[in-house]
mmCIF file of C-alpha atoms in Angstrom:
data_model
loop_
_atom_site.group_PDB
_atom_site.id
_atom_site.type_symbol
_atom_site.label_atom_id
_atom_site.label_comp_id
_atom_site.label_asym_id
_atom_site.label_seq_id
_atom_site.Cartn_x
_atom_site.Cartn_y
_atom_site.Cartn_z
ATOM 1 C CA UNK A 1005 -5.079 26.035 54.306
ATOM 2 C CA UNK A 1006 -4.471 25.986 50.516
ATOM 3 C CA UNK A 1007 -4.195 29.810 50.505
ATOM 4 C CA UNK A 1008 -1.451 29.309 53.070
ATOM 5 C CA UNK A 1009 0.462 26.981 51.138
ATOM 6 C CA UNK A 1010 0.285 29.014 47.860
ATOM 7 C CA UNK A 1011 1.365 32.259 49.843
ATOM 8 C CA UNK A 1012 4.338 30.072 51.097
ATOM 9 C CA UNK A 1013 5.223 29.062 47.616
ATOM 10 C CA UNK A 1014 4.953 32.562 46.300
ATOM 11 C CA UNK A 1015 7.165 33.887 49.069
ATOM 12 C CA UNK A 1016 9.960 30.983 48.276
ATOM 13 C CA UNK A 1017 9.732 31.607 44.452
ATOM 14 C CA UNK A 1018 10.140 35.521 45.046
ATOM 15 C CA UNK A 1019 13.061 34.778 47.422
ATOM 16 C CA UNK A 1020 14.723 32.399 44.726
ATOM 17 C CA UNK A 1021 14.323 35.043 42.008
ATOM 18 C CA UNK A 1022 16.274 37.440 44.303
ATOM 19 C CA UNK A 1023 19.130 35.225 44.956
ATOM 20 C CA UNK A 1024 20.921 35.580 41.567
ATOM 21 C CA UNK A 1025 21.560 39.308 40.633
ATOM 22 C CA UNK A 1026 23.282 41.123 37.963
ATOM 23 C CA UNK A 1027 25.091 44.386 38.669
ATOM 24 C CA UNK A 1028 27.882 47.011 38.229
ATOM 25 C CA UNK A 1029 30.862 47.388 40.480
ATOM 26 C CA UNK A 1030 30.271 50.730 42.222
ATOM 27 C CA UNK A 1031 33.029 50.423 44.976
ATOM 28 C CA UNK A 1032 35.969 48.225 45.935
ATOM 29 C CA UNK A 1033 37.126 47.872 49.335
ATOM 30 C CA UNK A 1034 40.857 46.716 48.849
ATOM 31 C CA UNK A 1035 41.497 46.268 52.422
ATOM 32 C CA UNK A 1036 38.693 43.447 52.748
ATOM 33 C CA UNK A 1037 38.358 41.912 49.472
ATOM 34 C CA UNK A 1038 34.845 43.258 48.952
ATOM 35 C CA UNK A 1039 32.864 45.521 46.689
ATOM 36 C CA UNK A 1040 29.469 47.227 46.626
ATOM 37 C CA UNK A 1041 27.326 46.504 43.433
ATOM 38 C CA UNK A 1042 24.549 48.525 41.716
ATOM 39 C CA UNK A 1043 21.810 45.946 41.107
ATOM 40 C CA UNK A 1044 20.696 46.333 37.565
ATOM 41 C CA UNK A 1045 16.971 45.300 38.404
ATOM 42 C CA UNK A 1046 16.561 47.247 41.513
ATOM 43 C CA UNK A 1047 16.467 51.021 40.430
ATOM 44 C CA UNK A 1048 19.988 51.884 41.257
ATOM 45 C CA UNK A 1049 19.892 50.141 44.707
ATOM 46 C CA UNK A 1050 23.475 49.527 45.960
ATOM 47 C CA UNK A 1051 24.321 46.301 47.917
ATOM 48 C CA UNK A 1052 26.185 45.953 51.109
ATOM 49 C CA UNK A 1053 29.766 45.265 50.938
ATOM 50 C CA UNK A 1054 30.017 41.714 49.344
ATOM 51 C CA UNK A 1055 32.910 39.331 49.484
ATOM 52 C CA UNK A 1056 34.488 38.741 45.939
ATOM 53 C CA UNK A 1057 35.072 34.955 45.372
ATOM 54 C CA UNK A 1058 38.560 33.637 45.122
ATOM 55 C CA UNK A 1059 40.300 30.440 44.379
ATOM 56 C CA UNK A 1060 41.735 30.126 48.042
ATOM 57 C CA UNK A 1061 42.051 32.403 50.906
ATOM 58 C CA UNK A 1062 43.944 30.658 54.013
ATOM 59 C CA UNK A 1063 46.928 28.750 53.348
ATOM 60 C CA UNK A 1064 47.260 29.495 49.746
ATOM 61 C CA UNK A 1065 45.730 33.296 49.046
ATOM 62 C CA UNK A 1066 44.553 34.539 45.807
ATOM 63 C CA UNK A 1067 43.981 38.366 45.489
ATOM 64 C CA UNK A 1068 42.073 39.793 42.360
ATOM 65 C CA UNK A 1069 39.249 42.016 42.834
ATOM 66 C CA UNK A 1070 36.787 43.569 39.971
ATOM 67 C CA UNK A 1071 37.263 46.989 38.905
ATOM 68 C CA UNK A 1072 34.643 49.948 39.291
ATOM 69 C CA UNK A 1073 32.672 49.450 36.224
ATOM 70 C CA UNK A 1074 32.747 45.856 35.802
ATOM 71 C CA UNK A 1075 29.621 43.723 35.199
ATOM 72 C CA UNK A 1076 29.405 40.780 37.933
ATOM 73 C CA UNK A 1077 27.110 38.225 38.938
ATOM 74 C CA UNK A 1078 26.223 38.291 42.510
ATOM 75 C CA UNK A 1079 24.562 35.262 44.729
ATOM 76 C CA UNK A 1080 22.526 36.311 47.689
ATOM 77 C CA UNK A 1081 21.689 34.064 50.542
ATOM 78 C CA UNK A 1082 17.672 33.642 51.097
ATOM 79 C CA UNK A 1083 17.675 35.989 53.863
ATOM 80 C CA UNK A 1084 17.826 39.350 51.795
ATOM 81 C CA UNK A 1085 20.693 41.758 50.466
ATOM 82 C CA UNK A 1086 22.618 41.817 53.351
ATOM 83 C CA UNK A 1087 24.334 38.481 52.981
ATOM 84 C CA UNK A 1088 25.929 37.481 49.376
ATOM 85 C CA UNK A 1089 28.827 37.325 47.256
ATOM 86 C CA UNK A 1090 30.358 38.470 44.135
ATOM 87 C CA UNK A 1091 30.880 35.383 41.701
ATOM 88 C CA UNK A 1092 32.755 37.052 39.013
ATOM 89 C CA UNK A 1093 32.834 39.437 36.348
ATOM 90 C CA UNK A 1094 31.690 38.792 32.858
ATOM 91 C CA UNK A 1095 31.754 40.397 29.267
ATOM 92 C CA UNK A 1096 28.208 41.899 28.578
ATOM 93 C CA UNK A 1097 28.949 42.857 24.799
ATOM 94 C CA UNK A 1098 29.710 46.441 25.279
ATOM 95 C CA UNK A 1099 33.409 45.637 26.277
ATOM 96 C CA UNK A 1100 35.159 43.436 23.814
ATOM 97 C CA UNK A 1101 37.367 40.352 24.888
ATOM 98 C CA UNK A 1102 41.355 40.882 24.661
ATOM 99 C CA UNK A 1103 42.688 40.954 20.971
ATOM 100 C CA UNK A 1104 43.652 37.439 19.815
ATOM 101 C CA UNK A 1105 41.757 35.605 22.143
ATOM 102 C CA UNK A 1106 40.801 31.972 21.063
ATOM 103 C CA UNK A 1107 40.284 28.547 22.323
ATOM 104 C CA UNK A 1108 44.007 27.738 22.962
ATOM 105 C CA UNK A 1109 44.704 31.203 24.319
ATOM 106 C CA UNK A 1110 44.605 32.106 28.119
ATOM 107 C CA UNK A 1111 45.214 35.827 28.537
ATOM 108 C CA UNK A 1112 45.375 38.209 31.426
ATOM 109 C CA UNK A 1113 45.481 41.940 30.099
ATOM 110 C CA UNK A 1114 46.164 44.777 32.829
ATOM 111 C CA UNK A 1115 45.118 48.179 32.781
ATOM 112 C CA UNK A 1116 48.522 49.655 32.094
ATOM 113 C CA UNK A 1117 48.792 47.501 28.920
ATOM 114 C CA UNK A 1118 50.703 44.559 30.379
ATOM 115 C CA UNK A 1119 49.676 41.143 29.386
ATOM 116 C CA UNK A 1120 50.370 37.431 30.238
ATOM 117 C CA UNK A 1121 49.441 35.125 27.344
ATOM 118 C CA UNK A 1122 49.826 31.161 27.214
ATOM 119 C CA UNK A 1123 48.957 29.716 23.702
ATOM 120 C CA UNK A 1124 48.659 25.832 24.306
ATOM 121 C CA UNK A 1125 48.819 25.041 20.513
ATOM 122 C CA UNK A 1126 51.905 26.868 19.892
ATOM 123 C CA UNK A 1127 53.070 26.079 23.573
ATOM 124 C CA UNK A 1128 54.568 29.658 24.151
ATOM 125 C CA UNK A 1129 54.336 31.956 26.978
ATOM 126 C CA UNK A 1130 54.548 35.640 26.183
ATOM 127 C CA UNK A 1131 54.774 38.306 28.953
ATOM 128 C CA UNK A 1132 54.756 41.921 28.058
ATOM 129 C CA UNK A 1133 55.182 44.610 30.771
ATOM 130 C CA UNK A 1134 56.458 48.188 30.143
ATOM 131 C CA UNK A 1135 58.558 48.059 33.481
ATOM 132 C CA UNK A 1136 60.676 45.775 35.024
ATOM 133 C CA UNK A 1137 60.230 42.017 35.845
ATOM 134 C CA UNK A 1138 61.684 41.127 39.171
ATOM 135 C CA UNK A 1139 62.068 37.363 40.282
ATOM 136 C CA UNK A 1140 63.419 36.521 43.506
ATOM 137 C CA UNK A 1141 64.358 32.798 44.059
ATOM 138 C CA UNK A 1142 67.159 30.801 45.474
ATOM 139 C CA UNK A 1143 67.568 29.275 41.818
ATOM 140 C CA UNK A 1144 66.237 30.349 38.361
ATOM 141 C CA UNK A 1145 66.548 27.246 36.292
ATOM 142 C CA UNK A 1146 66.026 27.451 32.282
ATOM 143 C CA UNK A 1147 66.220 24.521 30.360
ATOM 144 C CA UNK A 1148 67.132 25.630 26.775
ATOM 145 C CA UNK A 1149 68.594 28.673 25.205
ATOM 146 C CA UNK A 1150 68.092 32.493 26.673
ATOM 147 C CA UNK A 1151 67.744 35.040 24.369
ATOM 148 C CA UNK A 1152 67.578 38.717 25.877
ATOM 149 C CA UNK A 1153 67.250 42.163 24.064
ATOM 150 C CA UNK A 1154 68.741 44.160 26.841
ATOM 151 C CA UNK A 1155 70.856 43.653 29.704
ATOM 152 C CA UNK A 1156 71.394 40.571 31.959
ATOM 153 C CA UNK A 1157 72.334 41.639 35.439
ATOM 154 C CA UNK A 1158 72.749 39.050 38.425
ATOM 155 C CA UNK A 1159 74.040 39.432 41.785
ATOM 156 C CA UNK A 1160 74.977 35.609 41.831
ATOM 157 C CA UNK A 1161 76.250 33.316 39.277
ATOM 158 C CA UNK A 1162 74.996 32.808 35.681
ATOM 159 C CA UNK A 1163 75.130 29.310 34.362
ATOM 160 C CA UNK A 1164 73.892 27.800 31.271
ATOM 161 C CA UNK A 1165 73.651 24.273 29.734
ATOM 162 C CA UNK A 1166 72.879 25.949 26.267
ATOM 163 C CA UNK A 1167 73.864 29.509 24.813
ATOM 164 C CA UNK A 1168 73.234 32.737 26.417
ATOM 165 C CA UNK A 1169 72.637 35.635 23.801
ATOM 166 C CA UNK A 1170 72.002 39.324 24.820
ATOM 167 C CA UNK A 1171 72.041 42.649 22.538
ATOM 168 C CA UNK A 1172 73.001 44.215 25.747
ATOM 169 C CA UNK A 1173 75.487 43.794 28.757
ATOM 170 C CA UNK A 1174 75.740 40.639 30.876
ATOM 171 C CA UNK A 1175 76.890 41.601 34.201
ATOM 172 C CA UNK A 1176 77.262 39.114 37.402
ATOM 173 C CA UNK A 1177 78.564 39.485 40.822
ATOM 174 C CA UNK A 1178 79.729 35.923 40.638
ATOM 175 C CA UNK A 1179 80.622 33.425 37.790
ATOM 176 C CA UNK A 1180 79.525 33.195 34.415
ATOM 177 C CA UNK A 1181 79.567 29.701 33.207
ATOM 178 C CA UNK A 1182 78.340 28.077 30.033
ATOM 179 C CA UNK A 1183 78.487 24.665 28.451
ATOM 180 C CA UNK A 1184 77.848 26.424 25.122
ATOM 181 C CA UNK A 1185 78.963 29.587 23.496
ATOM 182 C CA UNK A 1186 79.403 33.022 25.223
ATOM 183 C CA UNK A 1187 79.717 35.371 22.054
ATOM 184 C CA UNK A 1188 80.696 39.088 22.068
ATOM 185 C CA UNK A 1189 79.565 40.913 18.664
ATOM 186 C CA UNK A 1190 83.122 42.617 19.027
ATOM 187 C CA UNK A 1191 84.816 39.317 18.989
ATOM 188 C CA UNK A 1192 86.385 39.616 22.482
ATOM 189 C CA UNK A 1193 84.415 38.208 25.318
ATOM 190 C CA UNK A 1194 87.325 39.511 27.953
ATOM 191 C CA UNK A 1195 87.025 43.202 26.670
ATOM 192 C CA UNK A 1196 90.625 43.370 26.074
ATOM 193 C CA UNK A 1197 93.183 42.622 23.459
ATOM 194 C CA UNK A 1198 94.745 39.353 22.920
ATOM 195 C CA UNK A 1199 98.579 39.151 21.864
#
């Protein structure tokens, strides 16, 4: 009787030890939000397709998958390696954290170099992309000044309670209204001579 109990305890301990596993992503299945992982402690054993945990997946939907090569932590149900989840990626010491990361900075760095950073101490949001930023909305409201180094283009009206400043062109398919200044470096906001 005691031998059976000891065997049962040993079996439970072995299963528990197999539940949390570390591995490296080998394949990403974009269409299903899953990935296959090479388990570090299992001599190159590749897992089944495992769902990647996200914040929500029904009414609100989040989509971000680890990349091939990411080190991840996996949780397996106690029935074997057929059922499990990828809990998330982590820094393993070989790949450094993003430049400038700190206690007050939340950062996303994309593979192509694009970044989104929010600094809680400075209260600044910085977005850097090498391409375009497209916003589709009924209304885009900005409280404060807008400074653009480039061109401002809108199919609708441009309205401001403060200053609008651009080093490039400002074009609108509708009205341009400002309670503050609209300044042209040529000294002429209408682009024609005044008599």
